[in-house]
């Protein structure tokens, strides 16, 4: 079975500071990974994804995540956060075999402090 | 439509009553998913529809839960004899590819169900 662990339920950070949101997964088969973001009072939106190839993937708003197979991690980073980044972030894993659905972590609430 | 639409956005119901939640996926999206998000928990997979194939019901928590979808259109999730532990946000998502959803899902804004 697959599972996703997001150890940090809440991460407060000052504006313009760097941030890392941690995601670890467990799977016996090859995976692909997503980060979703949920802004206040909005639905979940895809932030970025790793399917194959380069292990470093980026979003259009400055976030990046690196797939590390040996550490089974897909941590999300941003070098300088903005107030508008305040949201809940969910890591999700899918598998190339077996279940068709994505498995989601419990989410990390990022609060950017002015 | 332009996005995934869910209704109602909020539902308060008495314990023991039945509720029906609706999802309108993006036109042309063949795959449709229902997830549940309890307070402080991650998204819990409930059921998956792909075109006219038999749905994957492996995530439904009990036989009080059922869902239907006609072709590639609207889906309804029905919860019979609601219990307080059914209180959660119910999320619907659709995808153009289904199966290995390599482009991610498009989520609706969810239905917040409160059982009192």
mmCIF file of C-alpha atoms in Angstrom:
data_model
loop_
_atom_site.group_PDB
_atom_site.id
_atom_site.type_symbol
_atom_site.label_atom_id
_atom_site.label_comp_id
_atom_site.label_asym_id
_atom_site.label_seq_id
_atom_site.Cartn_x
_atom_site.Cartn_y
_atom_site.Cartn_z
ATOM 1 C CA UNK A 1 0.000 0.000 0.000
ATOM 2 C CA UNK A 2 1.034 3.575 -0.536
ATOM 3 C CA UNK A 3 1.126 6.342 2.023
ATOM 4 C CA UNK A 4 2.236 9.936 2.283
ATOM 5 C CA UNK A 5 3.558 11.642 5.400
ATOM 6 C CA UNK A 6 3.667 15.365 5.912
ATOM 7 C CA UNK A 7 5.267 15.731 9.308
ATOM 8 C CA UNK A 8 4.610 19.442 9.752
ATOM 9 C CA UNK A 9 0.962 20.315 10.182
ATOM 10 C CA UNK A 10 1.702 24.037 10.514
ATOM 11 C CA UNK A 11 4.642 26.106 9.360
ATOM 12 C CA UNK A 12 4.800 29.821 10.235
ATOM 13 C CA UNK A 13 7.445 31.826 8.408
ATOM 14 C CA UNK A 14 8.243 35.495 8.023
ATOM 15 C CA UNK A 15 7.767 37.190 4.687
ATOM 16 C CA UNK A 16 10.800 36.942 2.375
ATOM 17 C CA UNK A 17 12.255 34.069 4.400
ATOM 18 C CA UNK A 18 12.877 30.645 2.840
ATOM 19 C CA UNK A 19 10.594 27.724 3.545
ATOM 20 C CA UNK A 20 10.661 23.952 3.172
ATOM 21 C CA UNK A 21 7.563 21.791 3.475
ATOM 22 C CA UNK A 22 8.432 18.157 3.969
ATOM 23 C CA UNK A 23 6.849 15.182 2.250
ATOM 24 C CA UNK A 24 7.843 11.540 2.521
ATOM 25 C CA UNK A 25 6.130 8.649 0.829
ATOM 26 C CA UNK A 26 6.006 4.891 1.063
ATOM 27 C CA UNK A 27 5.442 2.664 -1.960
ATOM 28 C CA UNK A 28 6.543 -0.705 -3.247
ATOM 29 C CA UNK A 29 6.175 0.370 -6.880
ATOM 30 C CA UNK A 30 7.354 3.300 -8.964
ATOM 31 C CA UNK A 31 5.658 6.567 -8.189
ATOM 32 C CA UNK A 32 4.848 9.963 -9.556
ATOM 33 C CA UNK A 33 4.253 12.870 -7.202
ATOM 34 C CA UNK A 34 2.280 16.077 -6.940
ATOM 35 C CA UNK A 35 2.035 19.098 -4.713
ATOM 36 C CA UNK A 36 -1.385 20.724 -4.464
ATOM 37 C CA UNK A 37 -2.180 24.080 -2.871
ATOM 38 C CA UNK A 38 -5.441 25.166 -1.284
ATOM 39 C CA UNK A 39 -5.814 28.913 -0.775
ATOM 40 C CA UNK A 40 -8.372 30.102 1.794
ATOM 41 C CA UNK A 41 -11.914 29.405 0.659
ATOM 42 C CA UNK A 42 -10.772 27.856 -2.606
ATOM 43 C CA UNK A 43 -10.448 24.357 -4.026
ATOM 44 C CA UNK A 44 -7.216 22.421 -4.364
ATOM 45 C CA UNK A 45 -5.022 23.461 -7.277
ATOM 46 C CA UNK A 46 -2.101 21.638 -8.802
ATOM 47 C CA UNK A 47 1.160 23.385 -7.902
ATOM 48 C CA UNK A 48 3.759 21.115 -9.492
ATOM 49 C CA UNK A 49 4.403 17.507 -10.398
ATOM 50 C CA UNK A 50 7.151 14.971 -10.890
ATOM 51 C CA UNK A 51 6.572 12.233 -13.443
ATOM 52 C CA UNK A 52 10.017 11.207 -14.646
ATOM 53 C CA UNK A 53 13.284 12.689 -15.847
ATOM 54 C CA UNK A 54 14.791 15.635 -14.000
ATOM 55 C CA UNK A 55 14.268 15.218 -10.288
ATOM 56 C CA UNK A 56 13.940 18.968 -9.723
ATOM 57 C CA UNK A 57 10.629 20.456 -10.765
ATOM 58 C CA UNK A 58 9.424 24.028 -10.541
ATOM 59 C CA UNK A 59 6.174 25.932 -10.451
ATOM 60 C CA UNK A 60 5.410 29.243 -12.073
ATOM 61 C CA UNK A 61 5.284 31.090 -8.746
ATOM 62 C CA UNK A 62 8.758 30.210 -7.502
ATOM 63 C CA UNK A 63 8.208 26.931 -5.674
ATOM 64 C CA UNK A 64 10.353 23.926 -6.433
ATOM 65 C CA UNK A 65 10.420 20.308 -5.299
ATOM 66 C CA UNK A 66 13.038 17.631 -5.623
ATOM 67 C CA UNK A 67 12.304 13.951 -5.965
ATOM 68 C CA UNK A 68 14.746 11.916 -3.900
ATOM 69 C CA UNK A 69 14.186 8.227 -4.501
ATOM 70 C CA UNK A 70 16.719 7.011 -1.945
ATOM 71 C CA UNK A 71 15.116 9.077 0.801
ATOM 72 C CA UNK A 72 11.574 8.608 -0.580
ATOM 73 C CA UNK A 73 11.004 12.335 -0.286
ATOM 74 C CA UNK A 74 9.527 15.135 -2.343
ATOM 75 C CA UNK A 75 10.075 18.260 -0.249
ATOM 76 C CA UNK A 76 8.682 21.590 -1.401
ATOM 77 C CA UNK A 77 10.843 24.697 -1.149
ATOM 78 C CA UNK A 78 10.712 28.382 -1.873
ATOM 79 C CA UNK A 79 13.681 30.717 -1.316
ATOM 80 C CA UNK A 80 11.571 33.745 -0.426
ATOM 81 C CA UNK A 81 7.904 33.556 0.529
ATOM 82 C CA UNK A 82 5.219 36.153 0.025
ATOM 83 C CA UNK A 83 2.073 36.885 1.994
ATOM 84 C CA UNK A 84 0.052 35.434 -0.863
ATOM 85 C CA UNK A 85 1.694 32.035 -0.333
ATOM 86 C CA UNK A 86 -0.353 31.565 2.832
ATOM 87 C CA UNK A 87 -2.308 28.385 2.132
ATOM 88 C CA UNK A 88 -2.540 24.690 2.857
ATOM 89 C CA UNK A 89 -0.213 22.470 0.870
ATOM 90 C CA UNK A 90 -0.862 18.810 0.138
ATOM 91 C CA UNK A 91 1.592 16.249 -1.146
ATOM 92 C CA UNK A 92 0.154 13.373 -3.198
ATOM 93 C CA UNK A 93 1.568 10.193 -4.700
ATOM 94 C CA UNK A 94 0.331 8.036 -7.545
ATOM 95 C CA UNK A 95 1.692 4.742 -8.739
ATOM 96 C CA UNK A 96 2.462 3.380 -12.184
ATOM 97 C CA UNK A 97 0.857 0.085 -11.195
ATOM 98 C CA UNK A 98 -1.965 -0.855 -8.888
ATOM 99 C CA UNK A 99 -4.463 1.716 -7.607
ATOM 100 C CA UNK A 100 -5.704 4.398 -9.979
ATOM 101 C CA UNK A 101 -6.252 7.057 -7.351
ATOM 102 C CA UNK A 102 -3.819 9.463 -5.729
ATOM 103 C CA UNK A 103 -2.844 9.140 -2.066
ATOM 104 C CA UNK A 104 -2.697 12.422 -0.182
ATOM 105 C CA UNK A 105 -0.851 13.585 2.898
ATOM 106 C CA UNK A 106 -2.571 15.355 5.772
ATOM 107 C CA UNK A 107 -1.483 18.761 4.569
ATOM 108 C CA UNK A 108 0.771 21.525 5.870
ATOM 109 C CA UNK A 109 -0.652 24.912 6.658
ATOM 110 C CA UNK A 110 1.848 27.586 5.652
ATOM 111 C CA UNK A 111 1.309 30.964 7.292
ATOM 112 C CA UNK A 112 3.431 33.846 6.074
ATOM 113 C CA UNK A 113 3.885 36.535 8.700
ATOM 114 C CA UNK A 114 4.358 40.134 7.559
ATOM 115 C CA UNK B 1 -18.311 24.181 -17.433
ATOM 116 C CA UNK B 2 -15.151 26.044 -16.626
ATOM 117 C CA UNK B 3 -14.457 24.093 -13.464
ATOM 118 C CA UNK B 4 -15.708 21.302 -11.257
ATOM 119 C CA UNK B 5 -18.908 22.373 -9.565
ATOM 120 C CA UNK B 6 -20.180 20.866 -6.329
ATOM 121 C CA UNK B 7 -23.467 21.424 -4.588
ATOM 122 C CA UNK B 8 -24.486 22.212 -2.002
ATOM 123 C CA UNK B 9 -21.456 24.040 -0.648
ATOM 124 C CA UNK B 10 -22.662 23.465 2.895
ATOM 125 C CA UNK B 11 -25.070 20.920 4.317
ATOM 126 C CA UNK B 12 -26.214 20.492 7.891
ATOM 127 C CA UNK B 13 -28.261 17.375 8.529
ATOM 128 C CA UNK B 14 -29.618 15.475 11.463
ATOM 129 C CA UNK B 15 -28.139 12.157 12.437
ATOM 130 C CA UNK B 16 -29.981 9.324 10.710
ATOM 131 C CA UNK B 17 -31.059 11.340 7.679
ATOM 132 C CA UNK B 18 -29.922 10.631 4.130
ATOM 133 C CA UNK B 19 -27.953 13.204 2.133
ATOM 134 C CA UNK B 20 -27.088 13.530 -1.516
ATOM 135 C CA UNK B 21 -24.084 15.455 -2.767
ATOM 136 C CA UNK B 22 -23.665 16.466 -6.375
ATOM 137 C CA UNK B 23 -20.657 16.929 -8.606
ATOM 138 C CA UNK B 24 -20.548 18.440 -12.090
ATOM 139 C CA UNK B 25 -17.171 17.616 -13.650
ATOM 140 C CA UNK B 26 -15.422 19.530 -16.380
ATOM 141 C CA UNK B 27 -16.999 18.742 -19.720
ATOM 142 C CA UNK B 28 -15.047 16.016 -21.487
ATOM 143 C CA UNK B 29 -13.291 14.740 -18.386
ATOM 144 C CA UNK B 30 -13.688 10.986 -18.366
ATOM 145 C CA UNK B 31 -12.439 10.345 -14.839
ATOM 146 C CA UNK B 32 -14.197 11.460 -11.680
ATOM 147 C CA UNK B 33 -13.105 10.978 -8.078
ATOM 148 C CA UNK B 34 -14.702 11.502 -4.696
ATOM 149 C CA UNK B 35 -12.528 12.185 -1.671
ATOM 150 C CA UNK B 36 -13.369 12.968 1.938
ATOM 151 C CA UNK B 37 -11.415 15.351 4.146
ATOM 152 C CA UNK B 38 -12.087 15.122 7.846
ATOM 153 C CA UNK B 39 -10.909 17.888 10.110
ATOM 154 C CA UNK B 40 -7.159 17.662 10.636
ATOM 155 C CA UNK B 41 -6.780 14.722 8.296
ATOM 156 C CA UNK B 42 -5.654 14.164 4.743
ATOM 157 C CA UNK B 43 -7.806 13.447 1.748
ATOM 158 C CA UNK B 44 -9.369 9.998 1.935
ATOM 159 C CA UNK B 45 -10.183 8.315 -1.370
ATOM 160 C CA UNK B 46 -13.770 7.141 -1.663
ATOM 161 C CA UNK B 47 -14.623 6.144 -5.231
ATOM 162 C CA UNK B 48 -13.383 6.497 -8.816
ATOM 163 C CA UNK B 49 -15.321 6.520 -12.087
ATOM 164 C CA UNK B 50 -13.680 6.111 -15.481
ATOM 165 C CA UNK B 51 -15.948 6.407 -18.484
ATOM 166 C CA UNK B 52 -18.332 3.485 -18.692
ATOM 167 C CA UNK B 53 -16.101 1.104 -16.743
ATOM 168 C CA UNK B 54 -17.175 -0.354 -13.434
ATOM 169 C CA UNK B 55 -16.318 2.141 -10.675
ATOM 170 C CA UNK B 56 -13.560 1.520 -8.151
ATOM 171 C CA UNK B 57 -15.464 1.534 -4.880
ATOM 172 C CA UNK B 58 -12.597 0.312 -2.741
ATOM 173 C CA UNK B 59 -12.500 3.470 -0.632
ATOM 174 C CA UNK B 60 -16.129 3.600 0.439
ATOM 175 C CA UNK B 61 -16.085 3.304 4.254
ATOM 176 C CA UNK B 62 -19.391 1.444 4.655
ATOM 177 C CA UNK B 63 -22.447 0.287 2.767
ATOM 178 C CA UNK B 64 -24.185 3.494 3.799
ATOM 179 C CA UNK B 65 -22.126 5.224 1.127
ATOM 180 C CA UNK B 66 -22.914 4.905 -2.553
ATOM 181 C CA UNK B 67 -22.250 6.913 -5.680
ATOM 182 C CA UNK B 68 -23.524 7.026 -9.206
ATOM 183 C CA UNK B 69 -22.404 8.597 -12.409
ATOM 184 C CA UNK B 70 -24.221 8.556 -15.716
ATOM 185 C CA UNK B 71 -21.730 8.306 -18.554
ATOM 186 C CA UNK B 72 -19.226 11.129 -18.296
ATOM 187 C CA UNK B 73 -21.544 13.625 -16.650
ATOM 188 C CA UNK B 74 -22.850 14.435 -13.205
ATOM 189 C CA UNK B 75 -22.118 12.253 -10.215
ATOM 190 C CA UNK B 76 -24.017 11.991 -6.953
ATOM 191 C CA UNK B 77 -22.646 10.690 -3.677
ATOM 192 C CA UNK B 78 -25.328 9.441 -1.305
ATOM 193 C CA UNK B 79 -24.862 8.841 2.391
ATOM 194 C CA UNK B 80 -27.674 6.969 4.082
ATOM 195 C CA UNK B 81 -28.484 7.136 7.789
ATOM 196 C CA UNK B 82 -25.798 9.742 8.407
ATOM 197 C CA UNK B 83 -23.624 9.511 11.500
ATOM 198 C CA UNK B 84 -21.621 12.207 13.227
ATOM 199 C CA UNK B 85 -18.367 10.663 11.996
ATOM 200 C CA UNK B 86 -19.558 11.385 8.438
ATOM 201 C CA UNK B 87 -18.994 15.090 9.084
ATOM 202 C CA UNK B 88 -16.303 16.203 6.661
ATOM 203 C CA UNK B 89 -15.638 18.113 3.475
ATOM 204 C CA UNK B 90 -16.474 15.949 0.493
ATOM 205 C CA UNK B 91 -14.349 16.787 -2.525
ATOM 206 C CA UNK B 92 -14.963 15.863 -6.115
ATOM 207 C CA UNK B 93 -12.257 15.947 -8.773
ATOM 208 C CA UNK B 94 -12.182 15.203 -12.463
ATOM 209 C CA UNK B 95 -9.432 14.444 -14.920
ATOM 210 C CA UNK B 96 -9.169 14.276 -18.666
ATOM 211 C CA UNK B 97 -7.054 11.155 -18.745
ATOM 212 C CA UNK B 98 -8.194 8.942 -15.929
ATOM 213 C CA UNK B 99 -6.160 5.966 -14.873
ATOM 214 C CA UNK B 100 -2.677 7.326 -14.281
ATOM 215 C CA UNK B 101 -3.632 10.949 -13.862
ATOM 216 C CA UNK B 102 -0.378 12.404 -14.949
ATOM 217 C CA UNK B 103 -1.729 15.915 -15.268
ATOM 218 C CA UNK B 104 -3.353 15.973 -11.895
ATOM 219 C CA UNK B 105 -6.939 16.470 -10.961
ATOM 220 C CA UNK B 106 -9.162 19.523 -11.104
ATOM 221 C CA UNK B 107 -10.928 19.767 -7.774
ATOM 222 C CA UNK B 108 -14.239 21.293 -6.884
ATOM 223 C CA UNK B 109 -14.594 23.544 -3.846
ATOM 224 C CA UNK B 110 -16.204 20.758 -1.861
ATOM 225 C CA UNK B 111 -19.345 20.201 0.161
ATOM 226 C CA UNK B 112 -18.978 20.729 3.895
ATOM 227 C CA UNK B 113 -21.244 18.202 5.579
ATOM 228 C CA UNK B 114 -22.106 18.602 9.240
ATOM 229 C CA UNK B 115 -24.123 15.901 10.972
ATOM 230 C CA UNK B 116 -25.742 17.072 14.204
#
